[in-house]
Amino acid sequence: MFQLDNAIENWRNSLLDNQNVQDTDVDELESHLRDEIDSLMLSGLNEEEAFMISSHRMGDQQDVGQEFAKVNPSLAWRRRAFWMFFGILISMLVSSIASICSQGSAALLTWLNVSVYKSGVASILIHIGVFVVLLFAVVFGVGLFAKSMKSKLSMSMALVFCMIAIFMLKVSSFAINVLQVKILHPEAVGQLYLASRYSIFAWNILWPIIVVTMMFILWRSKPQRVR
Amino acid sequence: MALSKDLVAASATPLILSILTRGESYGYAIIKEVHALSGGQMQWTDGMLYPVLHRLEKQKLIASEARKADNGRMRKYYRIKDQGSKALQEHKQQWTAVYTTLKQVWEANPCFS
């Protein structure tokens, strides 16, 4: 059964796949498409026929996208720059969450009188685990959100959200640092500091390896078209 | 007879500016008007009109405003600006020059017609 709204939604999305077309452009074209469909249906066509003819009259979506690109040549590059900065922010966010988890767990374990080296090992494992899980979540999550990330509003909302989240994580990381110095025995603080140096050293060596490994895994997996 | 692509592209700007001189309009209505005025000889691919409109807007020859139409749909209405009227005068002179030149040649050599 032909659903006009679904057909128009698909038509919109494939037009939006073109990086040179903005959602306001597509709104304008959709309004035109619907006017044409209405007028064709008045002359006796059914919904499906009217949609087929009017979307054909709109022209090839690639060609139309190329014409829009001539009007707004910097749009595609601005989009790419957005995704680059968004990637930097997301990676900052993910690594802050991972480091705060490992920091907090190390402080907690030391406070529970677990030996400093055991809690150091535990903290680096937690660091890696949280990092990998979050990175996978981001890769698949962004795929789901990418479609709704095409308007200026949702793009800037995403950026602001990331900035606020990173700020709050930095503040709480600072709070954990102060708390552990105040609560723990001075000797334990020193040991914890030493363990955290080892852990940060290990992390600095490991994370490029983790990221490259993940890139290989994702590269080999079949790309899914976002609809 | 269908007009060549180059001619359609070259005439798009003066045609749009002329139609907007009659009063504000929107994409769909402009297409219908071009179709009617040319007696169906000028067939634009509907989607191609909008990049042209946006370019004219960027050149500040026309201005746009999004409003709700009578049918409840959002529509972008375009109107011509002073700069656009000036540009249209230039277009008119150029097209008239081309037309008069061609006409003179054709009338001077009846065998061409």
Short mmCIF file of C-alpha atoms in Angstrom, two decimals:
data_model
loop_
_atom_site.label_atom_id
_atom_site.label_comp_id
_atom_site.label_asym_id
_atom_site.label_seq_id
_atom_site.Cartn_x
_atom_site.Cartn_y
_atom_site.Cartn_z
CA MET A 1 0.00 0.00 0.00
CA PHE A 2 1.45 3.36 -1.03
CA GLN A 3 1.91 5.83 1.82
CA LEU A 4 2.34 9.38 0.56
CA ASP A 5 3.95 10.74 3.72
CA ASN A 6 6.46 7.87 3.84
CA ALA A 7 7.33 8.36 0.20
CA ILE A 8 7.88 12.08 0.75
CA GLU A 9 9.96 11.38 3.86
CA ASN A 10 12.21 9.02 1.86
CA TRP A 11 12.47 11.55 -0.92
CA ARG A 12 13.48 14.22 1.62
CA ASN A 13 16.10 11.97 3.21
CA SER A 14 17.79 11.02 -0.02
CA LEU A 15 17.92 14.71 -0.95
CA LEU A 16 19.45 15.48 2.46
CA ASP A 17 22.12 12.80 1.91
CA ASN A 18 23.61 15.36 -0.42
CA GLN A 19 25.97 17.41 1.70
CA ASN A 20 25.26 20.63 -0.17
CA VAL A 21 21.57 20.77 0.64
CA GLN A 22 20.26 22.29 3.85
CA ASP A 23 17.04 21.27 5.56
CA THR A 24 15.46 24.67 4.81
CA ASP A 25 16.11 24.04 1.10
CA VAL A 26 14.42 20.66 1.38
CA ASP A 27 11.45 22.22 3.20
CA GLU A 28 10.98 24.60 0.31
CA LEU A 29 11.24 21.81 -2.27
CA GLU A 30 8.80 19.65 -0.28
CA SER A 31 6.26 22.46 -0.23
CA HIS A 32 6.58 22.65 -4.02
CA LEU A 33 6.30 18.87 -4.36
CA ARG A 34 3.11 18.80 -2.29
CA ASP A 35 1.58 21.67 -4.29
CA GLU A 36 2.27 19.74 -7.47
CA ILE A 37 0.87 16.50 -6.02
CA ASP A 38 -2.32 18.34 -4.98
CA SER A 39 -2.80 19.81 -8.43
CA LEU A 40 -2.16 16.47 -10.17
CA MET A 41 -4.62 14.71 -7.86
CA LEU A 42 -7.25 17.35 -8.67
CA SER A 43 -6.87 16.33 -12.28
CA GLY A 44 -7.73 12.75 -11.35
CA LEU A 45 -4.46 10.94 -10.58
CA ASN A 46 -4.09 8.84 -7.45
CA GLU A 47 -1.53 9.59 -4.74
CA GLU A 48 1.13 7.24 -6.08
CA GLU A 49 0.90 8.47 -9.67
CA ALA A 50 0.88 12.08 -8.55
CA PHE A 51 3.98 11.48 -6.40
CA MET A 52 5.83 9.67 -9.18
CA ILE A 53 5.19 12.43 -11.71
CA SER A 54 5.88 15.36 -9.41
CA SER A 55 9.09 13.88 -8.00
CA HIS A 56 10.21 13.19 -11.57
CA ARG A 57 9.50 16.81 -12.51
CA MET A 58 11.62 17.93 -9.57
CA GLY A 59 14.59 16.51 -11.40
CA ASP A 60 17.48 14.24 -10.56
CA GLN A 61 18.44 14.73 -6.93
CA GLN A 62 22.17 14.63 -7.69
CA ASP A 63 21.81 17.38 -10.32
CA VAL A 64 19.69 19.53 -8.04
CA GLY A 65 22.22 19.05 -5.24
CA GLN A 66 25.04 20.13 -7.54
CA GLU A 67 23.16 23.31 -8.42
CA PHE A 68 22.69 24.06 -4.72
CA ALA A 69 26.42 23.47 -4.25
CA LYS A 70 27.18 26.27 -6.70
CA VAL A 71 25.09 28.69 -4.64
CA ASN A 72 26.59 27.65 -1.33
CA PRO A 73 30.02 26.17 -2.04
CA SER A 74 31.29 26.28 1.53
CA LEU A 75 28.37 24.35 3.03
CA ALA A 76 29.80 20.86 2.52
CA TRP A 77 33.12 21.94 4.02
CA ARG A 78 31.47 23.58 6.98
CA ARG A 79 29.59 20.33 7.58
CA ARG A 80 32.83 18.34 7.46
CA ALA A 81 34.50 20.79 9.84
CA PHE A 82 31.55 20.42 12.18
CA TRP A 83 31.93 16.64 12.25
CA MET A 84 35.67 17.00 12.83
CA PHE A 85 35.20 19.31 15.83
CA PHE A 86 32.34 17.17 17.06
CA GLY A 87 34.69 14.17 16.89
CA ILE A 88 37.31 15.99 18.94
CA LEU A 89 34.72 16.97 21.55
CA ILE A 90 33.26 13.45 21.69
CA SER A 91 36.71 11.90 22.14
CA MET A 92 37.42 14.40 24.92
CA LEU A 93 34.10 13.51 26.50
CA VAL A 94 34.71 9.76 26.25
CA SER A 95 38.23 9.96 27.65
CA SER A 96 37.13 12.22 30.52
CA ILE A 97 34.38 9.78 31.47
CA ALA A 98 36.82 6.85 31.30
CA SER A 99 39.48 8.63 33.32
CA ILE A 100 37.02 9.77 35.97
CA CYS A 101 35.76 6.18 36.36
CA SER A 102 39.28 4.87 36.82
CA GLN A 103 40.26 7.72 39.13
CA GLY A 104 37.18 7.26 41.29
CA SER A 105 37.55 3.49 41.49
CA ALA A 106 41.25 3.75 42.45
CA ALA A 107 40.43 6.19 45.24
CA LEU A 108 37.55 4.02 46.42
CA LEU A 109 39.62 0.80 46.45
CA THR A 110 42.47 2.49 48.33
CA TRP A 111 39.99 3.83 50.84
CA LEU A 112 38.70 0.23 51.27
CA ASN A 113 42.30 -0.78 52.14
CA VAL A 114 42.89 -2.75 48.94
CA SER A 115 46.61 -2.71 48.17
CA VAL A 116 47.67 0.24 46.04
CA TYR A 117 49.03 -1.88 43.19
CA LYS A 118 45.90 -4.01 42.96
CA SER A 119 43.75 -0.87 42.80
CA GLY A 120 46.16 0.61 40.24
CA VAL A 121 45.70 -2.42 37.99
CA ALA A 122 41.95 -2.36 38.55
CA SER A 123 41.81 1.32 37.65
CA ILE A 124 43.68 0.90 34.36
CA LEU A 125 41.41 -2.01 33.39
CA ILE A 126 38.33 0.07 34.20
CA HIS A 127 39.80 2.93 32.20
CA ILE A 128 40.26 0.75 29.10
CA GLY A 129 36.92 -1.01 29.51
CA VAL A 130 34.88 2.16 29.85
CA PHE A 131 36.77 3.79 26.97
CA VAL A 132 36.16 0.91 24.55
CA VAL A 133 32.50 0.49 25.48
CA LEU A 134 31.80 4.22 25.17
CA LEU A 135 33.65 4.48 21.87
CA PHE A 136 31.56 1.67 20.40
CA ALA A 137 28.42 3.27 21.81
CA VAL A 138 29.38 6.59 20.19
CA VAL A 139 30.13 5.04 16.81
CA PHE A 140 26.75 3.32 16.65
CA GLY A 141 24.90 6.12 18.44
CA VAL A 142 26.11 8.79 16.03
CA GLY A 143 24.85 6.66 13.16
CA LEU A 144 21.38 6.78 14.70
CA PHE A 145 21.51 10.51 15.37
CA ALA A 146 23.23 11.58 12.15
CA LYS A 147 19.91 11.98 10.37
CA SER A 148 18.54 14.43 12.91
CA MET A 149 21.87 16.29 13.05
CA LYS A 150 21.35 18.21 9.86
CA SER A 151 19.76 21.39 11.12
CA LYS A 152 21.85 24.19 12.58
CA LEU A 153 19.85 24.04 15.80
CA SER A 154 20.46 20.36 16.53
CA MET A 155 24.14 20.71 15.57
CA SER A 156 24.72 23.59 17.95
CA MET A 157 22.68 21.84 20.67
CA ALA A 158 24.95 18.79 20.35
CA LEU A 159 28.07 20.94 20.59
CA VAL A 160 26.78 22.85 23.63
CA PHE A 161 25.74 19.61 25.32
CA CYS A 162 29.22 18.15 24.80
CA MET A 163 30.88 21.28 26.15
CA ILE A 164 28.73 21.35 29.29
CA ALA A 165 29.30 17.63 29.87
CA ILE A 166 33.08 17.98 29.52
CA PHE A 167 33.08 20.97 31.87
CA MET A 168 31.10 19.07 34.51
CA LEU A 169 33.38 16.03 34.21
CA LYS A 170 36.47 18.19 34.65
CA VAL A 171 34.93 19.78 37.73
CA SER A 172 34.06 16.43 39.29
CA SER A 173 37.52 15.07 38.47
CA PHE A 174 38.93 18.03 40.37
CA ALA A 175 36.55 17.34 43.25
CA ILE A 176 37.63 13.68 43.42
CA ASN A 177 41.28 14.74 43.53
CA VAL A 178 40.67 17.14 46.41
CA LEU A 179 38.51 14.60 48.26
CA GLN A 180 41.08 11.81 48.07
CA VAL A 181 43.79 14.07 49.43
CA LYS A 182 41.53 15.15 52.28
CA ILE A 183 40.04 11.76 53.17
CA LEU A 184 42.89 9.29 52.61
CA HIS A 185 45.92 8.79 54.83
CA PRO A 186 48.87 10.89 53.55
CA GLU A 187 50.90 7.76 52.80
CA ALA A 188 48.02 6.24 50.83
CA VAL A 189 47.73 9.48 48.85
CA GLY A 190 51.41 9.18 47.91
CA GLN A 191 51.01 5.53 46.90
CA LEU A 192 47.88 6.31 44.94
CA TYR A 193 49.70 9.11 43.16
CA LEU A 194 52.52 6.73 42.21
CA ALA A 195 50.03 4.11 41.02
CA SER A 196 48.17 6.70 39.00
CA ARG A 197 51.45 7.74 37.30
CA TYR A 198 51.98 4.12 36.23
CA SER A 199 48.39 3.88 35.13
CA ILE A 200 48.54 7.11 33.09
CA PHE A 201 51.79 5.93 31.50
CA ALA A 202 50.20 2.61 30.55
CA TRP A 203 47.13 4.42 29.24
CA ASN A 204 49.15 6.79 27.06
CA ILE A 205 50.81 3.83 25.39
CA LEU A 206 47.64 1.76 25.11
CA TRP A 207 45.05 4.20 23.80
CA PRO A 208 46.48 4.73 20.31
CA ILE A 209 46.64 0.93 19.99
CA ILE A 210 43.01 0.64 21.11
CA VAL A 211 41.85 3.35 18.72
CA VAL A 212 43.70 1.83 15.75
CA THR A 213 42.35 -1.65 16.58
CA MET A 214 38.82 -0.25 16.73
CA MET A 215 39.28 1.49 13.39
CA PHE A 216 40.25 -1.84 11.85
CA ILE A 217 37.24 -3.59 13.38
CA LEU A 218 34.86 -0.90 12.14
CA TRP A 219 36.51 -0.73 8.76
CA ARG A 220 36.00 -4.42 8.17
CA SER A 221 32.39 -4.37 9.28
CA LYS A 222 29.85 -3.70 6.56
CA PRO A 223 28.86 -0.06 6.36
CA GLN A 224 25.17 0.41 7.05
CA ARG A 225 23.20 3.02 5.27
CA VAL A 226 21.59 5.39 7.71
CA ARG A 227 17.92 5.78 6.97
CA MET B 1 10.39 22.98 -30.13
CA ALA B 2 12.27 22.86 -26.87
CA LEU B 3 14.74 25.58 -25.96
CA SER B 4 18.39 24.60 -25.58
CA LYS B 5 19.76 24.17 -22.07
CA ASP B 6 22.11 27.13 -22.40
CA LEU B 7 19.32 29.43 -23.48
CA VAL B 8 17.06 28.27 -20.64
CA ALA B 9 19.86 28.91 -18.14
CA ALA B 10 20.70 32.33 -19.59
CA SER B 11 17.10 33.50 -19.63
CA ALA B 12 16.24 32.22 -16.14
CA THR B 13 17.46 35.30 -14.26
CA PRO B 14 15.69 37.99 -16.36
CA LEU B 15 12.56 35.85 -16.48
CA ILE B 16 12.41 35.39 -12.71
CA LEU B 17 13.14 39.08 -12.09
CA SER B 18 10.44 40.10 -14.56
CA ILE B 19 7.84 37.83 -12.98
CA LEU B 20 8.71 39.16 -9.52
CA THR B 21 8.32 42.73 -10.81
CA ARG B 22 4.59 41.97 -11.05
CA GLY B 23 4.49 41.24 -7.33
CA GLU B 24 5.80 38.73 -4.82
CA SER B 25 5.55 35.05 -5.69
CA TYR B 26 6.82 31.59 -4.72
CA GLY B 27 8.66 28.85 -6.57
CA TYR B 28 5.71 26.73 -7.63
CA ALA B 29 3.75 29.72 -8.94
CA ILE B 30 6.81 31.03 -10.82
CA ILE B 31 7.22 27.69 -12.61
CA LYS B 32 3.54 27.62 -13.56
CA GLU B 33 3.74 31.18 -14.82
CA VAL B 34 6.84 30.52 -16.96
CA HIS B 35 5.09 27.47 -18.39
CA ALA B 36 1.95 29.47 -19.21
CA LEU B 37 3.80 32.53 -20.58
CA SER B 38 5.92 30.43 -22.92
CA GLY B 39 2.97 28.37 -24.06
CA GLY B 40 4.71 25.27 -22.72
CA GLN B 41 7.86 25.85 -24.76
CA MET B 42 10.04 26.57 -21.74
CA GLN B 43 10.21 23.49 -19.56
CA TRP B 44 12.21 23.97 -16.40
CA THR B 45 13.18 21.08 -14.22
CA ASP B 46 11.25 22.16 -11.13
CA GLY B 47 14.07 21.57 -8.65
CA MET B 48 16.52 23.67 -10.66
CA LEU B 49 14.55 26.87 -10.05
CA TYR B 50 15.39 26.99 -6.35
CA PRO B 51 19.18 27.19 -6.62
CA VAL B 52 18.66 30.10 -9.04
CA LEU B 53 16.30 31.85 -6.61
CA HIS B 54 18.79 31.34 -3.77
CA ARG B 55 21.62 32.71 -5.87
CA LEU B 56 19.60 35.83 -6.74
CA GLU B 57 18.82 36.23 -3.06
CA LYS B 58 22.50 35.94 -2.19
CA GLN B 59 23.27 38.61 -4.79
CA LYS B 60 20.66 40.77 -2.99
CA LEU B 61 18.57 41.14 -6.15
CA ILE B 62 15.56 39.57 -4.46
CA ALA B 63 14.47 39.02 -0.86
CA SER B 64 12.53 36.15 0.65
CA GLU B 65 10.16 35.62 3.54
CA ALA B 66 8.76 32.32 4.81
CA ARG B 67 5.06 32.50 5.59
CA LYS B 68 2.19 30.13 6.11
CA ALA B 69 0.14 29.87 2.92
CA ASP B 70 -3.67 29.64 2.75
CA ASN B 71 -3.42 25.85 2.56
CA GLY B 72 -1.55 25.75 5.90
CA ARG B 73 1.79 24.88 4.33
CA MET B 74 4.94 26.95 4.92
CA ARG B 75 5.96 28.73 1.78
CA LYS B 76 8.89 30.96 0.89
CA TYR B 77 7.73 34.11 -0.90
CA TYR B 78 10.17 36.12 -2.99
CA ARG B 79 10.01 39.78 -3.92
CA ILE B 80 12.26 41.93 -6.06
CA LYS B 81 14.56 44.55 -4.52
CA ASP B 82 15.70 47.87 -6.02
CA GLN B 83 19.00 46.33 -6.99
CA GLY B 84 17.10 43.56 -8.75
CA SER B 85 15.08 46.09 -10.78
CA LYS B 86 18.33 47.74 -11.85
CA ALA B 87 19.80 44.37 -12.85
CA LEU B 88 16.64 43.63 -14.81
CA GLN B 89 17.06 46.89 -16.80
CA GLU B 90 20.53 45.74 -17.82
CA HIS B 91 19.24 42.31 -18.79
CA LYS B 92 16.52 43.96 -20.89
CA GLN B 93 19.06 46.07 -22.75
CA GLN B 94 21.24 43.06 -23.44
CA TRP B 95 18.41 40.86 -24.67
CA THR B 96 17.03 43.68 -26.80
CA ALA B 97 20.47 44.17 -28.34
CA VAL B 98 20.67 40.47 -29.22
CA TYR B 99 17.13 40.42 -30.55
CA THR B 100 17.44 43.56 -32.72
CA THR B 101 20.74 42.38 -34.15
CA LEU B 102 19.32 38.97 -35.10
CA LYS B 103 16.18 40.57 -36.51
CA GLN B 104 18.17 42.93 -38.71
CA VAL B 105 20.26 40.11 -40.10
CA TRP B 106 17.21 37.97 -40.75
CA GLU B 107 15.23 40.78 -42.40
CA ALA B 108 18.19 41.82 -44.54
CA ASN B 109 18.60 38.25 -45.80
CA PRO B 110 15.10 36.94 -46.52
CA CYS B 111 16.49 33.61 -47.67
CA PHE B 112 17.29 32.78 -44.01
CA SER B 113 13.72 33.02 -42.85
#
